[in-house]
């Protein structure tokens, strides 16, 4: 990781990214001097840097910052965590929901930290499979719970706007460690994330 401070990184890199966007937009056939487009290279640079800020963030540190000793050892589920990522093949968005569960082993984690680490890994160029495993392994290696499960359901713009052009397909990926490798625990988790408890 060349930079640890995102602000510092911003200043050093933003100008270069902006100029490259200007050149790409021109090559694609736009008039880069047109009023509506003039600031677009800068906006696009800022947007892409926002969407890839996860390279400069440390998800394990985020979890470690809010781990609390607690005896609770039943399943904790945070479901329907919305996510937006960029597919590493086309740099087009894929988006959907993550569902995370873990069974504590002496420590619980601040609930907000689970969506936070989803964002850290999602804000990198990804494939859905690796995103799923990145989240799973980060929780497993940092919190060391008795079990952890991650399910992601997502739609890929590269399959919708271009390519095969399928508007309704949803890709589901999952990963299970520890007690979730047992069929009963896994079934209970899957039942709870599909149940409408409202
Ligand atoms: N496994 C996986 N594949 C993905 C993901 N995102 C995009 N892809 C696929 O990556 C593949 C890249 O295939 P290529 O044949 O190299 O690229 P392409 O010619 O643009 O492929 P098409 O999308 O079929 O037009 C495509 O099949 C995409 O659907 C992902 O998260 N996981
Ligand atoms: Zn793609």
PDB file of C-alpha atoms and ligand atoms in Angstrom, residues 87 89-90 127-129 156 158-159 162-163, ligand 1:
ATOM      1  CA  UNK A  87     -16.211  -5.573 -11.297  1.00  0.00           C
ATOM      2  CA  UNK A  89     -13.081  -7.100 -15.560  1.00  0.00           C
ATOM      3  CA  UNK A  90     -15.061  -4.124 -16.885  1.00  0.00           C
ATOM      4  CA  UNK A 127     -15.186 -10.278  -8.312  1.00  0.00           C
ATOM      5  CA  UNK A 128     -18.144 -11.237  -6.178  1.00  0.00           C
ATOM      6  CA  UNK A 129     -16.532 -14.502  -5.097  1.00  0.00           C
ATOM      7  CA  UNK A 156     -23.772  -7.021 -12.379  1.00  0.00           C
ATOM      8  CA  UNK A 158     -21.598  -5.688 -17.076  1.00  0.00           C
ATOM      9  CA  UNK A 159     -24.232  -8.380 -17.648  1.00  0.00           C
ATOM     10  CA  UNK A 162     -23.624  -4.678 -22.224  1.00  0.00           C
ATOM     11  CA  UNK A 163     -22.430  -8.201 -23.007  1.00  0.00           C
TER      12      UNK A 163
HETATM   13  N1  LIG B   1     -17.014 -15.105 -11.648  1.00  0.00           N
HETATM   14  C1  LIG B   1     -17.270 -13.817 -11.844  1.00  0.00           C
HETATM   15  N2  LIG B   1     -17.330 -13.337 -13.092  1.00  0.00           N
HETATM   16  C2  LIG B   1     -17.603 -12.042 -13.248  1.00  0.00           C
HETATM   17  C3  LIG B   1     -17.836 -11.159 -12.197  1.00  0.00           C
HETATM   18  N3  LIG B   1     -18.087  -9.932 -12.707  1.00  0.00           N
HETATM   19  C4  LIG B   1     -18.034 -10.070 -14.045  1.00  0.00           C
HETATM   20  N4  LIG B   1     -17.729 -11.347 -14.387  1.00  0.00           N
HETATM   21  C5  LIG B   1     -17.546 -12.032 -15.677  1.00  0.00           C
HETATM   22  O1  LIG B   1     -16.228 -11.901 -16.131  1.00  0.00           O
HETATM   23  C6  LIG B   1     -16.212 -12.469 -17.419  1.00  0.00           C
HETATM   24  C7  LIG B   1     -15.123 -11.846 -18.282  1.00  0.00           C
HETATM   25  O2  LIG B   1     -15.151 -12.602 -19.449  1.00  0.00           O
HETATM   26  P1  LIG B   1     -14.420 -12.197 -20.815  1.00  0.00           P
HETATM   27  O3  LIG B   1     -14.858 -13.154 -21.873  1.00  0.00           O
HETATM   28  O4  LIG B   1     -12.959 -12.049 -20.548  1.00  0.00           O
HETATM   29  O5  LIG B   1     -14.986 -10.727 -21.073  1.00  0.00           O
HETATM   30  P2  LIG B   1     -16.128 -10.258 -22.086  1.00  0.00           P
HETATM   31  O6  LIG B   1     -15.753 -10.588 -23.476  1.00  0.00           O
HETATM   32  O7  LIG B   1     -16.373  -8.821 -21.797  1.00  0.00           O
HETATM   33  O8  LIG B   1     -17.347 -11.173 -21.640  1.00  0.00           O
HETATM   34  P3  LIG B   1     -18.916 -10.937 -21.775  1.00  0.00           P
HETATM   35  O9  LIG B   1     -19.371 -10.217 -20.537  1.00  0.00           O
HETATM   36  O10 LIG B   1     -19.500 -12.331 -21.838  1.00  0.00           O
HETATM   37  O11 LIG B   1     -19.168 -10.133 -23.000  1.00  0.00           O
HETATM   38  C8  LIG B   1     -17.627 -12.327 -17.950  1.00  0.00           C
HETATM   39  O12 LIG B   1     -18.169 -13.620 -18.083  1.00  0.00           O
HETATM   40  C9  LIG B   1     -18.359 -11.554 -16.820  1.00  0.00           C
HETATM   41  O13 LIG B   1     -19.722 -11.914 -16.707  1.00  0.00           O
HETATM   42  C10 LIG B   1     -17.747 -11.693 -10.885  1.00  0.00           C
HETATM   43  O14 LIG B   1     -17.926 -11.005  -9.875  1.00  0.00           O
HETATM   44  N5  LIG B   1     -17.472 -13.006 -10.757  1.00  0.00           N
END
